[in-house]
Short mmCIF file of C-alpha atoms in Angstrom, two decimals:
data_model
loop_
_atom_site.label_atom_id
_atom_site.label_comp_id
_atom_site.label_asym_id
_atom_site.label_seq_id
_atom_site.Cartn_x
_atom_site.Cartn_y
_atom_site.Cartn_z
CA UNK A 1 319.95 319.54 97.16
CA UNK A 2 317.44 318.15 99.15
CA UNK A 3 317.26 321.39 101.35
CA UNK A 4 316.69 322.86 97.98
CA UNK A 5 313.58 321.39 97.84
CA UNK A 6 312.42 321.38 101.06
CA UNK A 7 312.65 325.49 101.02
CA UNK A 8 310.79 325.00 97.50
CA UNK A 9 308.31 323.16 98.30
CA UNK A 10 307.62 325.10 101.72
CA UNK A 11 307.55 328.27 99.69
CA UNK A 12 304.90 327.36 97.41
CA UNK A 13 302.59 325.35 99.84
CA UNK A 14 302.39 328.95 101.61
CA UNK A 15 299.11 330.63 100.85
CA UNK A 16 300.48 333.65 100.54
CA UNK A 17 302.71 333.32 97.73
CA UNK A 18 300.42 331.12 95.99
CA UNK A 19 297.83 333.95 95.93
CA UNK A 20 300.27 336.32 94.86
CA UNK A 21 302.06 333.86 92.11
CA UNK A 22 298.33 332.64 90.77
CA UNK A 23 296.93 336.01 90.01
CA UNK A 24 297.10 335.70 86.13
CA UNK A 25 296.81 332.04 85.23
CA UNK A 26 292.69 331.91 85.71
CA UNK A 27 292.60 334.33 83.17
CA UNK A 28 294.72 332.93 80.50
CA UNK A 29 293.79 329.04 80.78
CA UNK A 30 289.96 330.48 80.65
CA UNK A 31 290.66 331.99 77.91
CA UNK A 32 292.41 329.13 76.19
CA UNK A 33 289.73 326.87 77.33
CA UNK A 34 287.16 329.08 75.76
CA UNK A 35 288.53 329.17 72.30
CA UNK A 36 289.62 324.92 72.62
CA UNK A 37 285.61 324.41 73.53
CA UNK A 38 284.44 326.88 71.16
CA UNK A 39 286.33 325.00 67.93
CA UNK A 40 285.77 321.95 69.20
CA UNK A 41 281.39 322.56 69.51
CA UNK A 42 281.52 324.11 66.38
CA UNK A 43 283.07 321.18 64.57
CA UNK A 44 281.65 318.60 66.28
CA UNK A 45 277.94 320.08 66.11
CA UNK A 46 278.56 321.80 62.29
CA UNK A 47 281.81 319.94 60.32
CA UNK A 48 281.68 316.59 61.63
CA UNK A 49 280.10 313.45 59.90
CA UNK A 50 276.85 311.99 60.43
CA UNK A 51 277.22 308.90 62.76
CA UNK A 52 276.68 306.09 60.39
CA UNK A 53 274.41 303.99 62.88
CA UNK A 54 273.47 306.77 65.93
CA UNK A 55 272.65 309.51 63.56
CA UNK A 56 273.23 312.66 65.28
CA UNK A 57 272.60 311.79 68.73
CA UNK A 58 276.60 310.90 68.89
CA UNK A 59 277.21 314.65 68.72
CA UNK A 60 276.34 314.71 72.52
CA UNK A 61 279.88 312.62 72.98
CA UNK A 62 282.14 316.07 72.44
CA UNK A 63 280.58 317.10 76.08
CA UNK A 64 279.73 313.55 77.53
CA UNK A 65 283.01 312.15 77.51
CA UNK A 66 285.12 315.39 78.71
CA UNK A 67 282.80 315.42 81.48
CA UNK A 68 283.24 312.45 82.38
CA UNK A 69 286.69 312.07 82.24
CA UNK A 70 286.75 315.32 84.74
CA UNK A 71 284.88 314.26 87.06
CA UNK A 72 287.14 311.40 87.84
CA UNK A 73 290.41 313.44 87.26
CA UNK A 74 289.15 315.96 89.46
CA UNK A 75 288.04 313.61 92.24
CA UNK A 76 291.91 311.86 92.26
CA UNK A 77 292.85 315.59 92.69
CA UNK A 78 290.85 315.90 95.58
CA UNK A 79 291.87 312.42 96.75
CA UNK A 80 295.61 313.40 96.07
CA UNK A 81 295.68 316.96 97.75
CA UNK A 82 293.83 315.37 100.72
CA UNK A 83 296.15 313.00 101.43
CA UNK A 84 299.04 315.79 100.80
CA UNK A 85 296.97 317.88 103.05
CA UNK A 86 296.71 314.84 106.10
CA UNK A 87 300.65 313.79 105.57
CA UNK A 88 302.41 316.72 105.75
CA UNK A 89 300.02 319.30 107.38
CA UNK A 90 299.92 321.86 104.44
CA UNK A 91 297.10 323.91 104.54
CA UNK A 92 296.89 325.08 100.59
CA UNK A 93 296.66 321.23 99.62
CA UNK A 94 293.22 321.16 101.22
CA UNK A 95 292.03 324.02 100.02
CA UNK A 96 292.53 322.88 96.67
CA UNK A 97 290.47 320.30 97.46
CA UNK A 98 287.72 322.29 98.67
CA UNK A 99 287.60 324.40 95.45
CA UNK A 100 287.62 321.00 93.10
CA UNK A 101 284.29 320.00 94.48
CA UNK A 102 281.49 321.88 93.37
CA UNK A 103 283.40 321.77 90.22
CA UNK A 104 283.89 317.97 90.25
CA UNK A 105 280.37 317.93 91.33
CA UNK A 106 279.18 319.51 88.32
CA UNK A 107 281.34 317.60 85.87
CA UNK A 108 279.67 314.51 87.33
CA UNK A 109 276.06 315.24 86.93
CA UNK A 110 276.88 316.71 83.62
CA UNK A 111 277.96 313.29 82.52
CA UNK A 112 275.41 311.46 83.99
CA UNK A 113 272.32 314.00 82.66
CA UNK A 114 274.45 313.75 79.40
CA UNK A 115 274.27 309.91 79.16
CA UNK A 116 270.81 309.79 80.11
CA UNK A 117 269.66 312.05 77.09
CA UNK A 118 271.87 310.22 74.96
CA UNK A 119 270.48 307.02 75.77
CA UNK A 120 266.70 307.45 75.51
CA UNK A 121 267.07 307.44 71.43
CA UNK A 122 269.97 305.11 71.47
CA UNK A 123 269.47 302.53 74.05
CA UNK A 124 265.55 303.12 73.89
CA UNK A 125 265.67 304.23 78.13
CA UNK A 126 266.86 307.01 79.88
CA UNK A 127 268.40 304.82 82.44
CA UNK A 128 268.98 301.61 83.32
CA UNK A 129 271.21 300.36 86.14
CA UNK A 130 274.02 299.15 84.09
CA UNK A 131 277.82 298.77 86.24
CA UNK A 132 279.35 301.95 84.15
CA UNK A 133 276.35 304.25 85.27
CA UNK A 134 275.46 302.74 88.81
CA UNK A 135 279.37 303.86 89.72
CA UNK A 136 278.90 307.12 88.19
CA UNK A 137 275.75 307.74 90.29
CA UNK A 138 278.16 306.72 93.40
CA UNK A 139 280.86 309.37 92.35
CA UNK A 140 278.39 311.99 92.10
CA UNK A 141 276.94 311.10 95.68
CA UNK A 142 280.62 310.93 96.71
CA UNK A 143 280.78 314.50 96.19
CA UNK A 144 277.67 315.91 97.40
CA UNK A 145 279.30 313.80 100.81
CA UNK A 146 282.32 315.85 100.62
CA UNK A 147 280.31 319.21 100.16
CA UNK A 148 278.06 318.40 102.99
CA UNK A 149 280.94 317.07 105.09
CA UNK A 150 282.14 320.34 104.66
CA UNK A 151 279.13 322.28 105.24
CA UNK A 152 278.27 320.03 108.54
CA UNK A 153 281.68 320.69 110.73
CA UNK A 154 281.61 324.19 112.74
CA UNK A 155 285.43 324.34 112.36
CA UNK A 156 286.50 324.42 108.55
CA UNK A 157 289.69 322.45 109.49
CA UNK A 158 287.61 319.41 110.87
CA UNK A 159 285.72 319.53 107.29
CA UNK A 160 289.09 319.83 105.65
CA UNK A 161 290.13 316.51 107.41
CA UNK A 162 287.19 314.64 107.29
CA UNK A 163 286.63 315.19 103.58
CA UNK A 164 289.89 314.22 102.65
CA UNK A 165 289.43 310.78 104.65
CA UNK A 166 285.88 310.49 102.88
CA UNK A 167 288.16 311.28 99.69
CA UNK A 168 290.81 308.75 100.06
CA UNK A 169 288.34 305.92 100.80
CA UNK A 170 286.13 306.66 97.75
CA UNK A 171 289.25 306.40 95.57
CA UNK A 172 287.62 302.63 95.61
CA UNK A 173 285.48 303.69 92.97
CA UNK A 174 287.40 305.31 90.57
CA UNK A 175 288.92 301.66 89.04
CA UNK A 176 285.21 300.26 89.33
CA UNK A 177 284.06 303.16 86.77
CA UNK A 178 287.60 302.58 84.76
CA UNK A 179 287.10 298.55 84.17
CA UNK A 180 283.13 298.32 84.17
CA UNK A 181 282.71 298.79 80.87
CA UNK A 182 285.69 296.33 80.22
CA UNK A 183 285.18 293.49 82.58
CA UNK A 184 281.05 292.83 82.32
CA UNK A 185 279.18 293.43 79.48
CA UNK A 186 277.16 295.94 79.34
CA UNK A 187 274.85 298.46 77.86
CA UNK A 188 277.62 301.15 77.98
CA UNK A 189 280.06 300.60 74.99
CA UNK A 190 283.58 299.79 76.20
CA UNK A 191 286.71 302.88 76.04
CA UNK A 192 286.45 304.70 73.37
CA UNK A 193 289.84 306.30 73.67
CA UNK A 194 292.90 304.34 75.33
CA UNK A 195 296.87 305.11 75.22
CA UNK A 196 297.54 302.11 73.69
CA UNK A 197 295.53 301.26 70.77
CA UNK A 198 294.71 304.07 67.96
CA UNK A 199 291.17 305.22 68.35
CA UNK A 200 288.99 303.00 66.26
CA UNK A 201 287.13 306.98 65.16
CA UNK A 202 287.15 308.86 62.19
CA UNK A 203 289.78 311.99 62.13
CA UNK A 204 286.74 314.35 61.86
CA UNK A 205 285.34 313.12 65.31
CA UNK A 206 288.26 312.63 67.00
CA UNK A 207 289.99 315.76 66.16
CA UNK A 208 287.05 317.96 67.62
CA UNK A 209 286.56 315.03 70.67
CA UNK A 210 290.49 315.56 71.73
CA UNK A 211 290.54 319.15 71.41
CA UNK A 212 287.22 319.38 73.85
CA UNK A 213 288.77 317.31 76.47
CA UNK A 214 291.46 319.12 76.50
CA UNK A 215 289.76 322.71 76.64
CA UNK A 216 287.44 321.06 79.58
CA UNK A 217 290.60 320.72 81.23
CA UNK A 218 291.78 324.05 81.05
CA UNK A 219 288.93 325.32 82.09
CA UNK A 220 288.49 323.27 85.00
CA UNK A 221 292.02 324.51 85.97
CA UNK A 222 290.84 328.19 85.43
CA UNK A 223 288.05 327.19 87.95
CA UNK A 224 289.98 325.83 89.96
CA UNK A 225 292.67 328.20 90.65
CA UNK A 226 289.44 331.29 90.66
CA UNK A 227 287.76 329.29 93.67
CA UNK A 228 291.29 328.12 95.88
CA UNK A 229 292.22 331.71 95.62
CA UNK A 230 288.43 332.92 97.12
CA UNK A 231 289.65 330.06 99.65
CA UNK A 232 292.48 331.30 101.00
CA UNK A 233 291.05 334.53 101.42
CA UNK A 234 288.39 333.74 103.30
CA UNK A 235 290.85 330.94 105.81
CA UNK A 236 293.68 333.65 106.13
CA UNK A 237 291.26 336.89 106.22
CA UNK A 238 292.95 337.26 110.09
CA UNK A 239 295.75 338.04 108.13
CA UNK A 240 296.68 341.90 107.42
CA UNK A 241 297.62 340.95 103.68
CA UNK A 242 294.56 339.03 103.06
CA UNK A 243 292.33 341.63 104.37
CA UNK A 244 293.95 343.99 101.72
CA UNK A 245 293.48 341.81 98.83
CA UNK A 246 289.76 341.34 100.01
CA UNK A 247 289.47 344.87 99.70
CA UNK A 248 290.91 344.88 96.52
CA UNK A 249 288.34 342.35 95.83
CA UNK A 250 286.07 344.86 96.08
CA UNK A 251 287.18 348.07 95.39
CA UNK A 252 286.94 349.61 99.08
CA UNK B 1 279.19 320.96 56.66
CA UNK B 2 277.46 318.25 58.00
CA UNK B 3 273.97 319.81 57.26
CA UNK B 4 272.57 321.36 54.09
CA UNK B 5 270.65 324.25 55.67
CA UNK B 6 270.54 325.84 59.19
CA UNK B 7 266.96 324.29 59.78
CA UNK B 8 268.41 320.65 59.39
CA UNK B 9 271.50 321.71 61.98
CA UNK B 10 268.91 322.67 63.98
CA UNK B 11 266.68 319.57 63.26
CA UNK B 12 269.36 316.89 63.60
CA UNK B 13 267.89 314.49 61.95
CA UNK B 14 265.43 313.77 64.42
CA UNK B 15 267.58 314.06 67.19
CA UNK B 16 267.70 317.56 67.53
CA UNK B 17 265.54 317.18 70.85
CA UNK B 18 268.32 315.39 72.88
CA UNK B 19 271.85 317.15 71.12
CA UNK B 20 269.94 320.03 72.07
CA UNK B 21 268.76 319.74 75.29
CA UNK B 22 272.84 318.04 76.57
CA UNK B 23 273.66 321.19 74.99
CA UNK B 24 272.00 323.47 77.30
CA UNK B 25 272.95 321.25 80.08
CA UNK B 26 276.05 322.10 79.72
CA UNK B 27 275.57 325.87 79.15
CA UNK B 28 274.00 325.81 82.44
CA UNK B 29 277.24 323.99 84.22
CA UNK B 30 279.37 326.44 82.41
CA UNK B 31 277.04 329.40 83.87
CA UNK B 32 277.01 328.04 87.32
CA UNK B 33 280.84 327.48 87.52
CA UNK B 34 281.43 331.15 86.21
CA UNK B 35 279.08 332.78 88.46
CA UNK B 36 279.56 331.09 91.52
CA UNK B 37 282.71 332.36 92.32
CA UNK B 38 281.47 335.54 91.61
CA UNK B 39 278.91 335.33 94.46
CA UNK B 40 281.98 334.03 96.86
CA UNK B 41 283.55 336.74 96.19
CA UNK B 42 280.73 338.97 97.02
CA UNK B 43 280.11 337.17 100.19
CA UNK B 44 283.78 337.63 101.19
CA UNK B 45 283.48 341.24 100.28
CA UNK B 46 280.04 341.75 102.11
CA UNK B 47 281.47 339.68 105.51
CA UNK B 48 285.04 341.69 105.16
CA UNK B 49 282.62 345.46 105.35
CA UNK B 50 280.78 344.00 107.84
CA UNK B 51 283.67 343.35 110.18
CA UNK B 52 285.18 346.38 109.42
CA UNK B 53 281.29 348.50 110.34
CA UNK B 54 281.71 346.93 113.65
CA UNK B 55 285.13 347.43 114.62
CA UNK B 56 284.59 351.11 114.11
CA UNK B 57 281.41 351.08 116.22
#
């Protein structure tokens, strides 16, 4: 049984047959990501109350929290695959980290640009260096440290390393941005949405605020998978069967 | 509908400003996340020609 998996797991940590096998997903999750986002915007911006004491400036929360919530799902990811990467020497795992970070990246400065707008008319400043948005600022600077670590090593698999370590250390941060809003009191409201109590939101905002973060998802997956496949390309490109689909790539 | 004409969806109740502008925001991160790979790609396409121009020289 345990050979079983062994030969498994070997099989699909090759980059080979993970090119081959991933061909269609980006496709169909960006496609199902499309049409999640596109309901949810429409609902939230169109169908959805008026916020009884934030007037319309809460329709910014359909992109602020998805965002948000990405950009620390996506840096455990890259913590995760990292350390799956260091551990057991498997070359895929860290380029799945590579492709997460622009994309993290994004989802991070989305958030925080998002929360600044939505604060000017609601907290009266665009910033202010409350415990919720100070660690947010240190997740986004956490990735442009993993881009440049990666950008700064001559040989990619030093940047693959070194990231990773940068990676797993950062992890720190991720519980800081999960309890600040809990543990001090701050400008930043406390969780909105948590597993355990029933979301203390209207149907009509919650409906369209669900079915964003989950099309956000999705389409960070479809992303995802689009860039670790441009990865492996360019890593294995020595390789005959790379060089083939690179052509492909292009229509040589 | 939350709005009673396409003005006052557009307006937001004096918010329109900010909705507006996270809006676009995110347009933008969509954009860049949709056409970077694209420019990879070309990259890995343009280095790939390059190597091959050479090895026939």
């Amino acid at each position: 049984m345990w050979q079983i998996f062994v030969r498994w797991f070997h099989k699909c940590s090759s980059p080979k047959w993970f090119y081959q096998m991933s061909k269609p997903w980006s496709f169909w999750l960006g496609w199902a990501a499309f049409v999640l986002i596109g309901v949810a915007l429409v609902w939230g911006l169109a169908f959805s109350p008026v916020e009884r004491v934030q007037g319309n400036s809460y329709r910014i929360i359909f992109i602020h929290v998805p965002s948000a919530f990405l950009s620390e799902a996506i840096y455990m990811t890259i913590a995760i695959a990292g350390a799956v990467g260091l551990i057991w020497r498997i070359k895929l795992a860290f380029y799945v980290a590579k492709a997460c970070i622009p994309i993290g990246m994004t989802m991070a400065f989305l958030a925080l640009a998002t929360g600044a707008i939505w604060g000017k008319p609601t907290w009266g400043d665009w910033w202010v260096w409350d415990m919720r948005i100070t660690s947010m600022l240190i997740l986004f600077l956490l990735y442009l440290g993993l881009w440049a670590l990666h950008n700064a090593m001559e040989r990619p698999e030093s940047g693959d390393r070194a990231a990773a370590i940068l990676a797993l250390v950062g992890v720190v941060n991720i519980p800081i941005i999960k309890y600040s809003v809990n543990l001090v009191t701050t400008l930043h409201q406390p969780a909105t949405l948590k597993f355990t109590e029933k979301a203390p939101m209207h149907i009509s905002m919650l409906v369209p605020l669900l079915l964003s973060i989950l099309g956000f998802y999705l389409a960070f997956l479809a992303w995802m998978f689009i860039r670790a496949r441009l990865e492996i390309l360019k890593r294995e490109r020595k390789a005959l069967w790379a060089q083939k689909e690179i052509e492909q790539l292009g229509g040589l | 509908m939350a709005f009673e004409s396409f003005s006052a969806f557009l307006k937001m109740g004096e918010h329109g400003l900010y909705v507006w502008l996270a809006y676009g925001l995110a347009t933008i991160v969509v954009l860049f996340n949709i056409l970077g790979p694209r420019y990879l790609a070309k990259q890995l396409v343009k280095d790939h020609q390059r190597k091959l121009r050479r090895e026939q020289a």
